[in-house]
Tab-separated table of C-alpha atoms in Angstrom:
chain	number	residue	atom	x	y	z
A	64	MET	CA	-37.789	-95.323	28.755
A	65	ILE	CA	-39.545	-93.155	26.168
A	66	GLU	CA	-37.513	-90.236	24.821
A	67	LEU	CA	-39.304	-87.234	23.345
A	68	THR	CA	-37.593	-84.679	21.106
A	69	LEU	CA	-39.193	-81.233	20.902
A	70	TYR	CA	-37.938	-78.876	18.207
A	71	VAL	CA	-39.133	-75.336	18.955
A	72	PRO	CA	-37.114	-72.729	17.001
A	73	GLY	CA	-36.648	-69.510	18.963
A	74	LEU	CA	-37.794	-70.994	22.279
A	75	PHE	CA	-34.726	-69.563	24.003
A	76	GLY	CA	-34.290	-66.653	21.609
A	77	PRO	CA	-34.801	-62.911	22.201
A	78	ASP	CA	-38.374	-63.360	23.446
A	79	ALA	CA	-37.050	-65.353	26.399
A	80	ALA	CA	-35.845	-62.071	27.901
A	81	PHE	CA	-39.406	-60.713	28.098
A	82	SER	CA	-41.173	-60.355	31.414
A	83	SER	CA	-43.313	-63.315	32.414
A	84	ASP	CA	-46.271	-60.926	32.168
A	85	TYR	CA	-46.063	-61.362	28.377
A	86	ILE	CA	-45.440	-65.112	28.294
A	87	PRO	CA	-48.218	-67.530	29.267
A	88	SER	CA	-47.530	-70.243	31.800
A	89	VAL	CA	-47.005	-73.537	29.986
A	90	GLU	CA	-46.826	-76.044	32.812
A	91	HIS	CA	-46.477	-79.223	30.765
A	92	LEU	CA	-43.702	-77.747	28.612
A	93	SER	CA	-41.916	-76.526	31.739
A	94	LEU	CA	-42.129	-80.033	33.191
A	95	LEU	CA	-40.665	-81.590	30.044
A	96	LEU	CA	-37.853	-79.039	29.908
A	97	SER	CA	-37.011	-79.654	33.579
A	98	ARG	CA	-36.423	-83.324	32.734
A	99	GLY	CA	-34.458	-82.696	29.570
A	100	ARG	CA	-30.745	-82.565	28.856
A	101	ARG	CA	-28.899	-79.478	27.696
A	102	ARG	CA	-26.135	-79.511	25.091
A	103	ARG	CA	-24.618	-77.068	22.635
A	104	VAL	CA	-25.051	-77.720	18.928
A	105	ALA	CA	-23.778	-76.005	15.804
A	106	PRO	CA	-26.213	-73.515	14.215
A	107	LEU	CA	-28.272	-75.009	11.404
A	108	SER	CA	-31.183	-73.912	9.240
A	109	PHE	CA	-34.679	-75.053	10.186
A	110	HIS	CA	-34.732	-77.824	7.584
A	111	GLY	CA	-31.130	-78.739	8.334
A	112	ARG	CA	-32.011	-79.344	11.982
A	113	VAL	CA	-35.191	-81.284	11.145
A	114	SER	CA	-33.229	-83.456	8.708
A	115	GLU	CA	-30.632	-84.129	11.396
A	116	LEU	CA	-33.299	-85.096	13.925
A	117	PHE	CA	-34.806	-87.589	11.482
A	118	GLY	CA	-31.390	-89.047	10.650
A	119	TYR	CA	-31.281	-87.754	7.076
A	120	SER	CA	-28.017	-86.525	5.566
A	121	PRO	CA	-28.133	-84.867	2.138
A	122	ASP	CA	-25.653	-85.979	-0.494
A	123	PRO	CA	-22.404	-83.962	-0.394
A	124	GLY	CA	-22.691	-80.886	-2.576
A	125	ARG	CA	-26.503	-81.091	-2.690
A	126	ASP	CA	-29.238	-79.095	-0.999
A	127	ILE	CA	-31.755	-80.639	1.366
A	128	PRO	CA	-34.834	-81.527	-0.765
A	129	VAL	CA	-37.073	-78.991	0.960
A	130	ALA	CA	-39.390	-78.406	-1.998
A	131	ALA	CA	-40.302	-82.051	-2.498
A	132	VAL	CA	-41.405	-82.346	1.123
A	133	SER	CA	-43.231	-79.018	1.489
A	134	ARG	CA	-45.077	-79.439	-1.819
A	135	LEU	CA	-46.341	-82.802	-0.585
A	136	VAL	CA	-48.134	-80.788	2.105
A	137	ASP	CA	-49.212	-77.853	-0.093
A	138	ALA	CA	-50.489	-79.862	-3.053
A	139	ALA	CA	-51.510	-83.072	-1.210
A	140	GLU	CA	-49.886	-85.268	-3.850
A	141	THR	CA	-46.592	-87.044	-4.322
A	142	PRO	CA	-44.409	-84.664	-6.358
A	143	ALA	CA	-43.004	-86.417	-9.432
A	144	GLY	CA	-39.913	-84.880	-10.995
A	145	CYS	CA	-37.394	-82.399	-9.631
A	146	TRP	CA	-38.643	-79.460	-7.547
A	147	MET	CA	-37.153	-76.292	-6.113
A	148	ARG	CA	-38.697	-73.673	-3.841
A	149	ALA	CA	-38.869	-70.193	-5.406
A	150	ASP	CA	-40.482	-68.159	-2.632
A	151	PRO	CA	-41.703	-64.559	-3.128
A	152	VAL	CA	-39.680	-62.021	-1.143
A	153	HIS	CA	-39.031	-58.305	-0.854
A	154	LEU	CA	-35.477	-56.981	-1.121
A	155	ARG	CA	-34.968	-53.634	0.590
A	156	ALA	CA	-31.865	-51.536	0.004
A	157	ASP	CA	-30.109	-50.192	3.071
A	158	ARG	CA	-26.535	-49.422	4.095
A	159	ASN	CA	-25.849	-53.135	4.601
A	160	GLY	CA	-26.844	-54.032	1.034
A	161	LEU	CA	-30.071	-55.701	-0.122
A	162	VAL	CA	-31.863	-56.994	2.962
A	163	LEU	CA	-34.411	-59.792	2.533
A	164	ILE	CA	-37.951	-59.636	3.944
A	165	ASP	CA	-39.851	-62.911	3.656
A	166	ALA	CA	-43.460	-63.488	2.617
A	167	SER	CA	-44.742	-63.722	6.198
A	168	LEU	CA	-44.577	-59.899	6.330
A	169	LEU	CA	-45.806	-59.191	2.788
A	170	ASP	CA	-49.518	-60.099	3.046
A	171	ILE	CA	-49.662	-61.708	-0.406
A	172	ASN	CA	-53.192	-62.711	-1.349
A	173	PRO	CA	-53.869	-65.604	-3.770
A	174	GLY	CA	-54.854	-63.246	-6.607
A	175	ASP	CA	-51.617	-61.257	-6.378
A	176	ALA	CA	-49.592	-64.464	-6.175
A	177	GLN	CA	-51.120	-65.966	-9.325
A	178	ALA	CA	-50.882	-62.692	-11.267
A	179	LEU	CA	-47.225	-62.153	-10.363
A	180	ALA	CA	-46.384	-65.758	-11.241
A	181	ALA	CA	-48.060	-65.348	-14.635
A	182	GLU	CA	-45.800	-62.373	-15.374
A	183	LEU	CA	-42.693	-64.435	-14.597
A	184	ARG	CA	-43.424	-67.684	-16.417
A	185	GLY	CA	-42.049	-66.515	-19.773
A	186	CYS	CA	-38.743	-65.690	-18.123
A	187	LEU	CA	-38.392	-69.291	-16.929
A	188	GLU	CA	-39.036	-71.096	-20.208
A	189	GLY	CA	-35.389	-70.919	-21.211
A	190	MET	CA	-34.410	-72.585	-17.944
A	191	GLY	CA	-36.690	-75.561	-18.559
A	192	ALA	CA	-38.657	-74.626	-15.440
A	193	GLU	CA	-42.380	-74.355	-14.697
A	194	LEU	CA	-43.522	-71.990	-11.944
A	195	GLU	CA	-46.266	-73.248	-9.650
A	196	VAL	CA	-48.050	-71.348	-6.877
A	197	SER	CA	-49.352	-73.915	-4.394
A	198	SER	CA	-49.598	-71.303	-1.632
A	199	PRO	CA	-49.342	-67.485	-1.745
A	200	ASP	CA	-46.233	-67.702	0.452
A	201	ARG	CA	-44.582	-70.791	-1.065
A	202	TRP	CA	-43.869	-71.039	-4.785
A	203	TYR	CA	-42.205	-73.875	-6.660
A	204	LEU	CA	-40.198	-74.548	-9.796
A	205	LYS	CA	-40.649	-77.886	-11.537
A	206	LEU	CA	-37.385	-78.666	-13.303
A	207	GLN	CA	-36.373	-81.118	-15.990
A	208	GLN	CA	-33.203	-82.054	-14.119
A	209	GLN	CA	-31.304	-81.345	-10.907
A	210	PRO	CA	-29.744	-77.853	-11.215
A	211	ASP	CA	-25.998	-77.562	-10.694
A	212	ILE	CA	-26.288	-74.988	-7.919
A	213	LEU	CA	-26.162	-74.796	-4.136
A	214	THR	CA	-28.608	-72.480	-2.388
A	215	GLU	CA	-29.047	-70.932	1.046
A	216	GLU	CA	-32.248	-71.692	2.957
A	217	LEU	CA	-34.639	-68.780	3.335
A	218	ASP	CA	-34.744	-68.738	7.134
A	219	MET	CA	-30.965	-68.249	7.228
A	220	VAL	CA	-31.153	-65.120	5.037
A	221	ILE	CA	-34.126	-63.200	6.484
A	222	GLY	CA	-32.987	-59.740	7.594
A	223	ARG	CA	-29.539	-60.229	6.056
A	224	ASP	CA	-27.771	-58.936	2.960
A	225	VAL	CA	-28.566	-61.416	0.188
A	226	GLY	CA	-25.329	-60.652	-1.640
A	227	VAL	CA	-23.453	-63.240	0.410
A	228	ALA	CA	-26.083	-65.949	-0.019
A	229	LEU	CA	-26.864	-66.116	-3.750
A	230	PRO	CA	-26.779	-69.475	-5.574
A	231	GLU	CA	-23.321	-70.968	-6.108
A	232	GLY	CA	-22.053	-73.789	-8.273
A	233	GLY	CA	-21.419	-74.617	-11.903
A	234	ALA	CA	-24.700	-73.104	-13.181
A	235	ALA	CA	-24.817	-70.198	-10.702
A	236	THR	CA	-24.132	-67.506	-13.316
A	237	ARG	CA	-27.071	-68.650	-15.438
A	238	TRP	CA	-29.465	-68.861	-12.488
A	239	ASN	CA	-28.417	-65.520	-11.015
A	240	ARG	CA	-28.900	-63.902	-14.428
A	241	MET	CA	-32.419	-65.352	-14.506
A	242	LEU	CA	-33.097	-63.928	-11.028
A	243	ASN	CA	-31.992	-60.486	-12.233
A	244	GLU	CA	-34.356	-60.710	-15.207
A	245	MET	CA	-37.254	-61.633	-12.928
A	246	GLN	CA	-36.428	-58.734	-10.605
A	247	MET	CA	-36.640	-56.329	-13.571
A	248	LEU	CA	-40.029	-57.748	-14.558
A	249	LEU	CA	-41.316	-57.464	-10.992
A	250	HIS	CA	-40.077	-53.873	-10.770
A	251	GLN	CA	-42.357	-52.995	-13.721
A	252	SER	CA	-45.304	-55.102	-12.547
A	253	ASP	CA	-48.762	-53.509	-12.406
A	254	VAL	CA	-49.574	-55.927	-9.580
A	255	ASN	CA	-46.748	-54.483	-7.513
A	256	ARG	CA	-47.810	-50.931	-8.313
A	257	ALA	CA	-51.274	-51.777	-7.022
A	258	ARG	CA	-49.761	-53.329	-3.895
A	259	GLU	CA	-47.741	-50.209	-3.194
A	260	ALA	CA	-50.871	-48.090	-3.670
A	261	ARG	CA	-52.445	-50.207	-0.913
A	262	GLY	CA	-49.457	-49.533	1.340
A	263	LEU	CA	-47.909	-52.990	0.845
A	264	ALA	CA	-44.316	-53.789	-0.008
A	265	PRO	CA	-43.821	-55.072	-3.569
A	266	VAL	CA	-42.774	-58.630	-4.285
A	267	ASN	CA	-39.553	-57.758	-6.093
A	268	SER	CA	-37.667	-61.062	-6.157
A	269	LEU	CA	-37.869	-64.808	-5.608
A	270	TRP	CA	-35.635	-66.784	-3.266
A	271	LEU	CA	-34.394	-70.141	-4.527
């Protein structure tokens, strides 16, 4: 018997409560679901669940190598070296702290992405990191060695206070200091001023 695994994040999320008037009829999906099995699983990030489905377990105390896989798609080449995602985000202050808004809501065009990255590259030299923009929404750091930090995946932080999800580990203080320096540069950025003049939220931080 052939077994098919469908991974559809949010399939039974808040939208499932909408009237059927707003949801198209998907007969083949309904048929597959009617023949499936239901079980409860622990909450995981998107990449954590995909890794589990493919039978991959990251080394203890290490992040899932998200950047190496996604850059293979974005740059269409095998990524040599050590890579980390450094995605552009907007942090908005509210009564719950600094709430993260991801790039899907920021409308970052390629010109803005390259210009903002150029302003940040000098800040990264001391970390032995090169900033690469393979996509306006997905940025990368090429590193000389594996950083001694643990990070939280972006999809687990969207809409939440970032204060409880900053990098941890032996080198966390150094990396968080670098993030603060980049936030100060982005706050003064002419690119961000132009974005705000166009009614767009500024890119005021990166998420590792």
